[in-house]
PDB file of C-alpha atoms in Angstrom:
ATOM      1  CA  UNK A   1      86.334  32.897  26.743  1.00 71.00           C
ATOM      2  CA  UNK A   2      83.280  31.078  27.579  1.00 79.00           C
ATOM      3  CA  UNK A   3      84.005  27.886  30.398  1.00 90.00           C
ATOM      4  CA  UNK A   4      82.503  25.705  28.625  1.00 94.00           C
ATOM      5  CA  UNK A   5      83.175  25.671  23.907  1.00 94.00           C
ATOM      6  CA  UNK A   6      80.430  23.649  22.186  1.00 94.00           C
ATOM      7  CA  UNK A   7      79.889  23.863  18.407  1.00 87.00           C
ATOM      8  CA  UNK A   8      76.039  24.627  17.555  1.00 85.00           C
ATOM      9  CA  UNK A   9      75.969  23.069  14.417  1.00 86.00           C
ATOM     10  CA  UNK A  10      73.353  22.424  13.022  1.00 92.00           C
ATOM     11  CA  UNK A  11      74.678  18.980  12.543  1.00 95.00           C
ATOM     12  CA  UNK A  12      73.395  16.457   9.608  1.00 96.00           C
ATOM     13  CA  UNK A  13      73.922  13.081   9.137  1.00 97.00           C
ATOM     14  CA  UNK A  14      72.535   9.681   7.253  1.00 97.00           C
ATOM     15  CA  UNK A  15      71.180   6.686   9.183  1.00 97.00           C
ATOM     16  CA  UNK A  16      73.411   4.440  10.413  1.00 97.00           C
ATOM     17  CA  UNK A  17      76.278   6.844  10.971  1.00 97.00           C
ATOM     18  CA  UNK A  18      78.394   7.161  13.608  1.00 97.00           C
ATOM     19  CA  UNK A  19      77.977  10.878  15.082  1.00 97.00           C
ATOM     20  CA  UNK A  20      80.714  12.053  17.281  1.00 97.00           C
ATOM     21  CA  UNK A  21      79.234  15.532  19.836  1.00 97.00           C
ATOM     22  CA  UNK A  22      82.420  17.116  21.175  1.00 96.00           C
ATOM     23  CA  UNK A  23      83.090  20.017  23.875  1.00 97.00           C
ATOM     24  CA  UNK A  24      85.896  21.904  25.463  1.00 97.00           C
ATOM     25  CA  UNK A  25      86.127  23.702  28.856  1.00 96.00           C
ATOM     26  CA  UNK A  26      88.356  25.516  30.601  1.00 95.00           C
ATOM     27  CA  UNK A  27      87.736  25.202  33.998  1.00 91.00           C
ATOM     28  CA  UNK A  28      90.444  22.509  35.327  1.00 91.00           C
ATOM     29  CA  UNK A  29      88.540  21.810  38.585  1.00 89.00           C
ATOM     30  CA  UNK A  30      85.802  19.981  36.769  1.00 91.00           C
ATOM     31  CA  UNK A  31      85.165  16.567  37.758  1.00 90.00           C
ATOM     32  CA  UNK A  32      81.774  15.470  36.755  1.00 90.00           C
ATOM     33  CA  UNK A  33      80.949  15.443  32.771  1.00 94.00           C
ATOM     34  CA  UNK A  34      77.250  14.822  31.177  1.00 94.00           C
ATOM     35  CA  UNK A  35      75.520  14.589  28.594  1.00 97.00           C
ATOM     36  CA  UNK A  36      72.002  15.771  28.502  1.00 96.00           C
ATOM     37  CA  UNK A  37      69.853  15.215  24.946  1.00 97.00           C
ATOM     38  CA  UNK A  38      66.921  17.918  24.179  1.00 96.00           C
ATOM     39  CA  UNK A  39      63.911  16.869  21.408  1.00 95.00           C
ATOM     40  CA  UNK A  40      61.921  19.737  20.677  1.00 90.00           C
ATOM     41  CA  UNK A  41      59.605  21.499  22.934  1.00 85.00           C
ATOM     42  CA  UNK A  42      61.133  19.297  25.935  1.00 90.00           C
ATOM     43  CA  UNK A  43      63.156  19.399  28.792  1.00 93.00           C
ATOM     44  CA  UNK A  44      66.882  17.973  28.709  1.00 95.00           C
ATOM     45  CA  UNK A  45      67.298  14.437  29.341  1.00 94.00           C
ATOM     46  CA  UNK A  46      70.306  12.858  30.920  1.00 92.00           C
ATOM     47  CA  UNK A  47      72.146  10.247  28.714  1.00 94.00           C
ATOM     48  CA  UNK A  48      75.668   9.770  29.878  1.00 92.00           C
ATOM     49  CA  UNK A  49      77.559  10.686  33.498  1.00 89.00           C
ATOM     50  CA  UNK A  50      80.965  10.322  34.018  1.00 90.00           C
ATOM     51  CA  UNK A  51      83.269  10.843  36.662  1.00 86.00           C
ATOM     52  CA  UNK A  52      86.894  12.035  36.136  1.00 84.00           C
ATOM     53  CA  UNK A  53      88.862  10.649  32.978  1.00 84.00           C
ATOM     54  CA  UNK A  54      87.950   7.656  30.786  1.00 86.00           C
ATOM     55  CA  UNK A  55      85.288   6.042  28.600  1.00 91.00           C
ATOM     56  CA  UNK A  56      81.622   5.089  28.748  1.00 93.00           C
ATOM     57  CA  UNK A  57      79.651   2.842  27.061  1.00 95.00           C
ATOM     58  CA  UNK A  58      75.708   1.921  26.847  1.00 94.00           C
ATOM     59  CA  UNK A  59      74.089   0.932  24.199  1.00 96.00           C
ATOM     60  CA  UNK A  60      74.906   2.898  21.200  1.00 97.00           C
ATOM     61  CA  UNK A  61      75.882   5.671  23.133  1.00 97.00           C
ATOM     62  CA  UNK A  62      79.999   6.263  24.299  1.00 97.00           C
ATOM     63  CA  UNK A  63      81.085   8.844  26.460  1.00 97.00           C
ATOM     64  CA  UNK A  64      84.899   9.431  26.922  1.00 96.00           C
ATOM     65  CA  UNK A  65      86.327  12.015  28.786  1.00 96.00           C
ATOM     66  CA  UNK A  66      90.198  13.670  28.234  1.00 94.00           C
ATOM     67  CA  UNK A  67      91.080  16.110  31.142  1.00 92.00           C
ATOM     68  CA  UNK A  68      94.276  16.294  29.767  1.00 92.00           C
ATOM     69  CA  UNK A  69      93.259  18.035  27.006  1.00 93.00           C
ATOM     70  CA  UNK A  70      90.040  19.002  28.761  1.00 94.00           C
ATOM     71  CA  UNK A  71      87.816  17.346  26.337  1.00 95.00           C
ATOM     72  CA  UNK A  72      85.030  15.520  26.040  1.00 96.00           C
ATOM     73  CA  UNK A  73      82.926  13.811  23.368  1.00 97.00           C
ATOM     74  CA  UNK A  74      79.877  11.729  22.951  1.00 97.00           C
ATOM     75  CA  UNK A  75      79.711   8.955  20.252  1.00 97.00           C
ATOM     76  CA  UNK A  76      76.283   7.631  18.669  1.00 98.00           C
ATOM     77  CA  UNK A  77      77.212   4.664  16.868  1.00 97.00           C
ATOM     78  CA  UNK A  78      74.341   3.252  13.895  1.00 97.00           C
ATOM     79  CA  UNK A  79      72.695   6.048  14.607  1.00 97.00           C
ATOM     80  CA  UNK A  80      68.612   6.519  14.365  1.00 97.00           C
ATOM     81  CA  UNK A  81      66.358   9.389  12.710  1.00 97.00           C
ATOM     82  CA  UNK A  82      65.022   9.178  16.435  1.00 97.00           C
ATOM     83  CA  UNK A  83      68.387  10.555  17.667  1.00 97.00           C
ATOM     84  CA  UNK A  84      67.705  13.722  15.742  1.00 97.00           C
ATOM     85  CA  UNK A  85      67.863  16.287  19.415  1.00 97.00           C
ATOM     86  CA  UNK A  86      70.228  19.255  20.625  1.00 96.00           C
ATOM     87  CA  UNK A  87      72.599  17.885  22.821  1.00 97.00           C
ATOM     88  CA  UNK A  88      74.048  19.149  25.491  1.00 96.00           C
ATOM     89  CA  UNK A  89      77.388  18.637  27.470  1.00 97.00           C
ATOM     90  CA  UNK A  90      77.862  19.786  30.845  1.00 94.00           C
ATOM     91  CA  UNK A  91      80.103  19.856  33.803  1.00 92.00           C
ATOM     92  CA  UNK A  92      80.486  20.404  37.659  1.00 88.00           C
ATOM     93  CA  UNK A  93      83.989  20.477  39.919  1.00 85.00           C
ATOM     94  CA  UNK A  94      83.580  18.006  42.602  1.00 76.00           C
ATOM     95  CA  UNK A  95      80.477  17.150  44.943  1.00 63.00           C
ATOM     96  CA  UNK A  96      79.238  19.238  47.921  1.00 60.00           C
ATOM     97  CA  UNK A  97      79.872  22.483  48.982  1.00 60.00           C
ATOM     98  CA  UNK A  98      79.623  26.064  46.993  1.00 60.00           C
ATOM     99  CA  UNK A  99      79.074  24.132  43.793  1.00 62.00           C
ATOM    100  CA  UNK A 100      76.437  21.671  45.046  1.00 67.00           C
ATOM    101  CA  UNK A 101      74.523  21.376  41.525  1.00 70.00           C
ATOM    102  CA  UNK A 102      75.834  24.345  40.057  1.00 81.00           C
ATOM    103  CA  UNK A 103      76.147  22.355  36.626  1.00 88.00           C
ATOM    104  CA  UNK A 104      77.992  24.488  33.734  1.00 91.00           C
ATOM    105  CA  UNK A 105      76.296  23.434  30.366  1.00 93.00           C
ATOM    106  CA  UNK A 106      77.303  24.162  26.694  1.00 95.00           C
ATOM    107  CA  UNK A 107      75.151  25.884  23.928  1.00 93.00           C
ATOM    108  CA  UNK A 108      73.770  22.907  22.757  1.00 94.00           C
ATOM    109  CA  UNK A 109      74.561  20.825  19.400  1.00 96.00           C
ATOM    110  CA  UNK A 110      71.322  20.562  16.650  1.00 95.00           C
ATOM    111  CA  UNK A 111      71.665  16.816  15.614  1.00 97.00           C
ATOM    112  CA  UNK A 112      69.620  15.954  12.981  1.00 97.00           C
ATOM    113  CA  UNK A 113      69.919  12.074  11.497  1.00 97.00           C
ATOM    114  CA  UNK A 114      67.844  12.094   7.972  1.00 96.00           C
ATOM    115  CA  UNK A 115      66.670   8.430   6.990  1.00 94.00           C
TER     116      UNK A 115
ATOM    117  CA  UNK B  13      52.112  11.890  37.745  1.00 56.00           C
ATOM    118  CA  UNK B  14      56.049  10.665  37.746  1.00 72.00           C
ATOM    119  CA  UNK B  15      59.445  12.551  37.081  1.00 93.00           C
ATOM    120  CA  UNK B  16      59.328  16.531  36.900  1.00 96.00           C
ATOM    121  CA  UNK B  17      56.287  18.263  36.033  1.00 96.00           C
ATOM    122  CA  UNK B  18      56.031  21.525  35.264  1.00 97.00           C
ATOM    123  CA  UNK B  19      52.692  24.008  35.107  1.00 97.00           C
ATOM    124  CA  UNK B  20      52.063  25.915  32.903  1.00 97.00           C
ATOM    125  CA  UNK B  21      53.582  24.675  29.846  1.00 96.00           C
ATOM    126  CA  UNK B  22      52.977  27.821  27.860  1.00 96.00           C
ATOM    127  CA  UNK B  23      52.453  31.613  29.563  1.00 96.00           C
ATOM    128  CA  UNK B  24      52.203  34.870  28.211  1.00 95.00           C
ATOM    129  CA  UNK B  25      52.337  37.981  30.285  1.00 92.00           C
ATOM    130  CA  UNK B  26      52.193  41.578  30.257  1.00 89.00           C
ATOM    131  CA  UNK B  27      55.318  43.287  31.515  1.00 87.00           C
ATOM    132  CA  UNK B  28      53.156  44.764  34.408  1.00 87.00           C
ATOM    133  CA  UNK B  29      51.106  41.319  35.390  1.00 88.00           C
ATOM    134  CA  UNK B  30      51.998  38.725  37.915  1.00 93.00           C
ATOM    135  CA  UNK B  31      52.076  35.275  37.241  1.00 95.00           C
ATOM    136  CA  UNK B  32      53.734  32.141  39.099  1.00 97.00           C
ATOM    137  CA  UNK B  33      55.376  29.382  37.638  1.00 97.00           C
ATOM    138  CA  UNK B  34      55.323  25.705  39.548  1.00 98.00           C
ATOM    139  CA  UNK B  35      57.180  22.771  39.598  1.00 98.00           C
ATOM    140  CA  UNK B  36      56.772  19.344  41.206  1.00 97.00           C
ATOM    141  CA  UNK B  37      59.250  16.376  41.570  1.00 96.00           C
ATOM    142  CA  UNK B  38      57.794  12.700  41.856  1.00 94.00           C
ATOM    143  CA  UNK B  39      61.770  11.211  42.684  1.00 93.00           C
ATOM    144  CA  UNK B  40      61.661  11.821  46.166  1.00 92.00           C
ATOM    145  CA  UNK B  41      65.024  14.217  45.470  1.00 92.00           C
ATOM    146  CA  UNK B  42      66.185  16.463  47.990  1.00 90.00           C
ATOM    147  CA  UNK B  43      67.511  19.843  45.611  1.00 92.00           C
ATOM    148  CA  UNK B  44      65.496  21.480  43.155  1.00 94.00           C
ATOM    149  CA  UNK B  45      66.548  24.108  40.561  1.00 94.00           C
ATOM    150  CA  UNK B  46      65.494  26.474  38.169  1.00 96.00           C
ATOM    151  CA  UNK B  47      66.872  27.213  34.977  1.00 96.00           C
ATOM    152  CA  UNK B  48      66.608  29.780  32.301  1.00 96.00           C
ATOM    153  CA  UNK B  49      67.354  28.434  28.215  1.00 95.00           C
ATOM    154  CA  UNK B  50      67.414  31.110  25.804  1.00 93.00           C
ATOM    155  CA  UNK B  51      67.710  30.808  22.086  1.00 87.00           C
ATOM    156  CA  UNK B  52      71.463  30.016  21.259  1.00 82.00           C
ATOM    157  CA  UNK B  53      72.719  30.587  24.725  1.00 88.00           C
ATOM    158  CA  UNK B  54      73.701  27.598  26.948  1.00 90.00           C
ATOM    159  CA  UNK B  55      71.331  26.586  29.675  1.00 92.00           C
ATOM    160  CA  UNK B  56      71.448  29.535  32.705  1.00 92.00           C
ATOM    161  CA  UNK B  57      71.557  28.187  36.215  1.00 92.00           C
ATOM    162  CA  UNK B  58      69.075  31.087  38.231  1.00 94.00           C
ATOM    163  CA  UNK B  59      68.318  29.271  41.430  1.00 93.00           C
ATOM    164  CA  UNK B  60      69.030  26.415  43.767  1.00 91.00           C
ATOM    165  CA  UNK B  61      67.815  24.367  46.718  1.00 91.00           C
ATOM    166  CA  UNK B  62      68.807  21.909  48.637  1.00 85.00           C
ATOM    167  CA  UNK B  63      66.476  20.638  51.617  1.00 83.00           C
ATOM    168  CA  UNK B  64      63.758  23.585  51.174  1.00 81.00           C
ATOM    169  CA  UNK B  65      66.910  25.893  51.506  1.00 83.00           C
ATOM    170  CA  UNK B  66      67.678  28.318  49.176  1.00 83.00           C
ATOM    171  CA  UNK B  67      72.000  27.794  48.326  1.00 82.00           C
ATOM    172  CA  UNK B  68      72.397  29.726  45.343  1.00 80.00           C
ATOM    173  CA  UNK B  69      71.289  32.863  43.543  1.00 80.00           C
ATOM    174  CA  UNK B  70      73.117  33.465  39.968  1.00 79.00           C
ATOM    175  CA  UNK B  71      72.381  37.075  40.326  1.00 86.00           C
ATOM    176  CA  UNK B  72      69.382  36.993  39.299  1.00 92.00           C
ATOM    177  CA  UNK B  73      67.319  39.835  39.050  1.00 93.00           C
ATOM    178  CA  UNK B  74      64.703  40.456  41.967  1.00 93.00           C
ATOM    179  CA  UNK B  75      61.804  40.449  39.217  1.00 94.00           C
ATOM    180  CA  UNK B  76      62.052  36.697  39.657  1.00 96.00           C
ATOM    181  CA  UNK B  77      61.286  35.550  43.067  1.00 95.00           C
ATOM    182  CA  UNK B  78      61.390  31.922  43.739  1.00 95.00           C
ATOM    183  CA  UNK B  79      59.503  29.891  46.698  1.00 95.00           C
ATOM    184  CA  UNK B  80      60.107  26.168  47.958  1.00 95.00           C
ATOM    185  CA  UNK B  81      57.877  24.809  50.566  1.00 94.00           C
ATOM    186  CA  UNK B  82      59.166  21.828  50.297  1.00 92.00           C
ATOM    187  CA  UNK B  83      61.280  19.183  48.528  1.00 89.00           C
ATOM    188  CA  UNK B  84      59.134  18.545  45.997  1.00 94.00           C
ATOM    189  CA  UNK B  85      57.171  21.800  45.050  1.00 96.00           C
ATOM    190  CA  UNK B  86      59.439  24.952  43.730  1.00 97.00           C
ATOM    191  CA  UNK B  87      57.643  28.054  42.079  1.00 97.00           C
ATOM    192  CA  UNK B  88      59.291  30.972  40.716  1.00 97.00           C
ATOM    193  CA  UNK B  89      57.010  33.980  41.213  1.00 97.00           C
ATOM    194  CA  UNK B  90      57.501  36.643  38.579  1.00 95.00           C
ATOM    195  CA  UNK B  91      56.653  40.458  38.206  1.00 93.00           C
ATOM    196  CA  UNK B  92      57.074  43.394  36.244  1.00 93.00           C
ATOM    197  CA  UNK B  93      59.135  41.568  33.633  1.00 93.00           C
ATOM    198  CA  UNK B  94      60.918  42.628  30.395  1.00 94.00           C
ATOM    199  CA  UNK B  95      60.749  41.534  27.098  1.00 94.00           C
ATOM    200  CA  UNK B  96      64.138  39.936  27.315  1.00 94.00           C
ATOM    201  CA  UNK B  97      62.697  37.728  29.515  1.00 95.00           C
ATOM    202  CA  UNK B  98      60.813  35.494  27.021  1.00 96.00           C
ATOM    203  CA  UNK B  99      62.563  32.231  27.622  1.00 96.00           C
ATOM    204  CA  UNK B 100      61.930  28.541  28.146  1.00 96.00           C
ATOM    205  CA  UNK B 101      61.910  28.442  31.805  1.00 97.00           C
ATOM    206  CA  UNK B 102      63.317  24.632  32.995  1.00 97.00           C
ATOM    207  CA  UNK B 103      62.544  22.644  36.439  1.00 97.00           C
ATOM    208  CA  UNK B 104      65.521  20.385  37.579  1.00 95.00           C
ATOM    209  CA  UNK B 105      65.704  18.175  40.155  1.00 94.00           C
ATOM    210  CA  UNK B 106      68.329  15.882  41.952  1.00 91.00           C
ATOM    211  CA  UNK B 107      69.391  13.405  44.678  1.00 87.00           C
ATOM    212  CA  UNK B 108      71.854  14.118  46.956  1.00 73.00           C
ATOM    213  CA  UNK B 109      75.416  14.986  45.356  1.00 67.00           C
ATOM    214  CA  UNK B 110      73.493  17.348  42.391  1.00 68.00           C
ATOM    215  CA  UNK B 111      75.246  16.062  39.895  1.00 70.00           C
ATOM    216  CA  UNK B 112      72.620  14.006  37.678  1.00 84.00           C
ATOM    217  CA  UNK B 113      69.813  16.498  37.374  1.00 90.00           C
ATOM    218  CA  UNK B 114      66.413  15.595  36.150  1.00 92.00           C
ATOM    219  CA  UNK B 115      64.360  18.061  34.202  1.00 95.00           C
ATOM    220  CA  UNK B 116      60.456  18.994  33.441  1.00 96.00           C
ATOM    221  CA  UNK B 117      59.540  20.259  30.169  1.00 95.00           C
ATOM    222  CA  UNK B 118      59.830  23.893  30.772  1.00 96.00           C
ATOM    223  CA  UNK B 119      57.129  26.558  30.729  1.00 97.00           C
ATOM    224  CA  UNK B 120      57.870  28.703  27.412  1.00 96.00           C
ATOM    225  CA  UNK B 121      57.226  32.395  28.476  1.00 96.00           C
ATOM    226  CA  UNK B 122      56.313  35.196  26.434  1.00 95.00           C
ATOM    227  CA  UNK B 123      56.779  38.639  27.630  1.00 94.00           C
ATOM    228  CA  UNK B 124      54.669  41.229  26.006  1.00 92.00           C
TER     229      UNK B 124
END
């Protein structure tokens, strides 16, 4: 079983949709949760960071975060042909020591929002 | 220049040449990593450091041999490589903690 379950898609939806991105883990010592988005031909870029249980908002964007069920999801609300990416989750146990920045990413989720 | 920066974007190699990849952060970050993505595989942690100090090796194979002489240059030198190899290979770096990462855009490698 891989640590961290996310659902490649491909993923398609209209403008103006809300999209919700969801992963599982296994690993109950994570702490930290992300999510990273990916256009083509580029290098990940952070979007959310949470710590522990609970939700985040900004902008369109909410992150929420279920350790009881060790779950996590991402939710793009109106979303915008220019949120068509991969997006990644990804996860870390707490700060310092052996797993200073030894982040644990899923495969990646194809997103792409037609107009 | 600002954020990560990564040269060169696009490589392709012979599996008996020698070629070096580099990195640069313009944050002012103190750890800098390097990552492997392959096609439908999640993103592969190979190497870490934190303060020019090398903290973690993901068992990487010694074909891959990275450098940091300081906090804000990282190169990964490679040799003799196999065609499995062909990856996008990503630059991350991070403040103090290592939890919000900041990438380049990865130099896409071709291994011939």
């Amino acid at each position: 079983q891989k640590e961290v379950e996310q659902d490649p898609g491909p993923l398609s939806v209209p403008e103006g949709a809300i999209v919700s991105l969801n992963c599982t883990y296994s690993n109950s010592a994570f702490q930290y949760f992300m999510w990273y988005r990916q256009y083509s031909r580029k290098g990940p870029e952070l979007l959310m960071y949470t710590y522990s249980s609970g939700n985040k908002e900004d902008g369109r964007f909410t992150a929420q975060v279920d350790k009881s069920s060790k779950y996590i999801s991402l939710f793009i609300r109106d979303s915008q042909p220019s949120d068509s990416a991969t997006y990644l989750c990804a996860m870390r146990p707490n700060a310092g020591g052996t797993s200073y920045g030894k982040l644990t990413f899923g495969q990646g989720t194809i997103l792409t929002v037609h107009p | 220049e600002t954020g990560v920066t990564q040269t060169p974007r696009h490589l392709v190699m012979g599996m008996t040449n020698k070629k070096s990849l580099k990195c640069e952060q313009h944050l002012g970050h103190n750890a800098m990593y390097w990552y492997k993505q392959s096609a439908k595989k999640p993103l592969e942690l190979m190497f870490v450091y934190n303060f020019k100090e090398q903290t973690e090796n993901n068992s990487v194979p010694s074909r891959f041999s990275p450098e940091c002489p300081n906090s804000s240059h990282l190169f990964l030198h490679l040799h003799t490589l196999q065609p499995e190899d062909s990856a996008l290979y990503l630059c991350a770096s991070s403040p103090g903690g290592g939890e919000t990462q900041y990438f380049g855009p990865g130099t896409r490698l071709l291994v011939l």
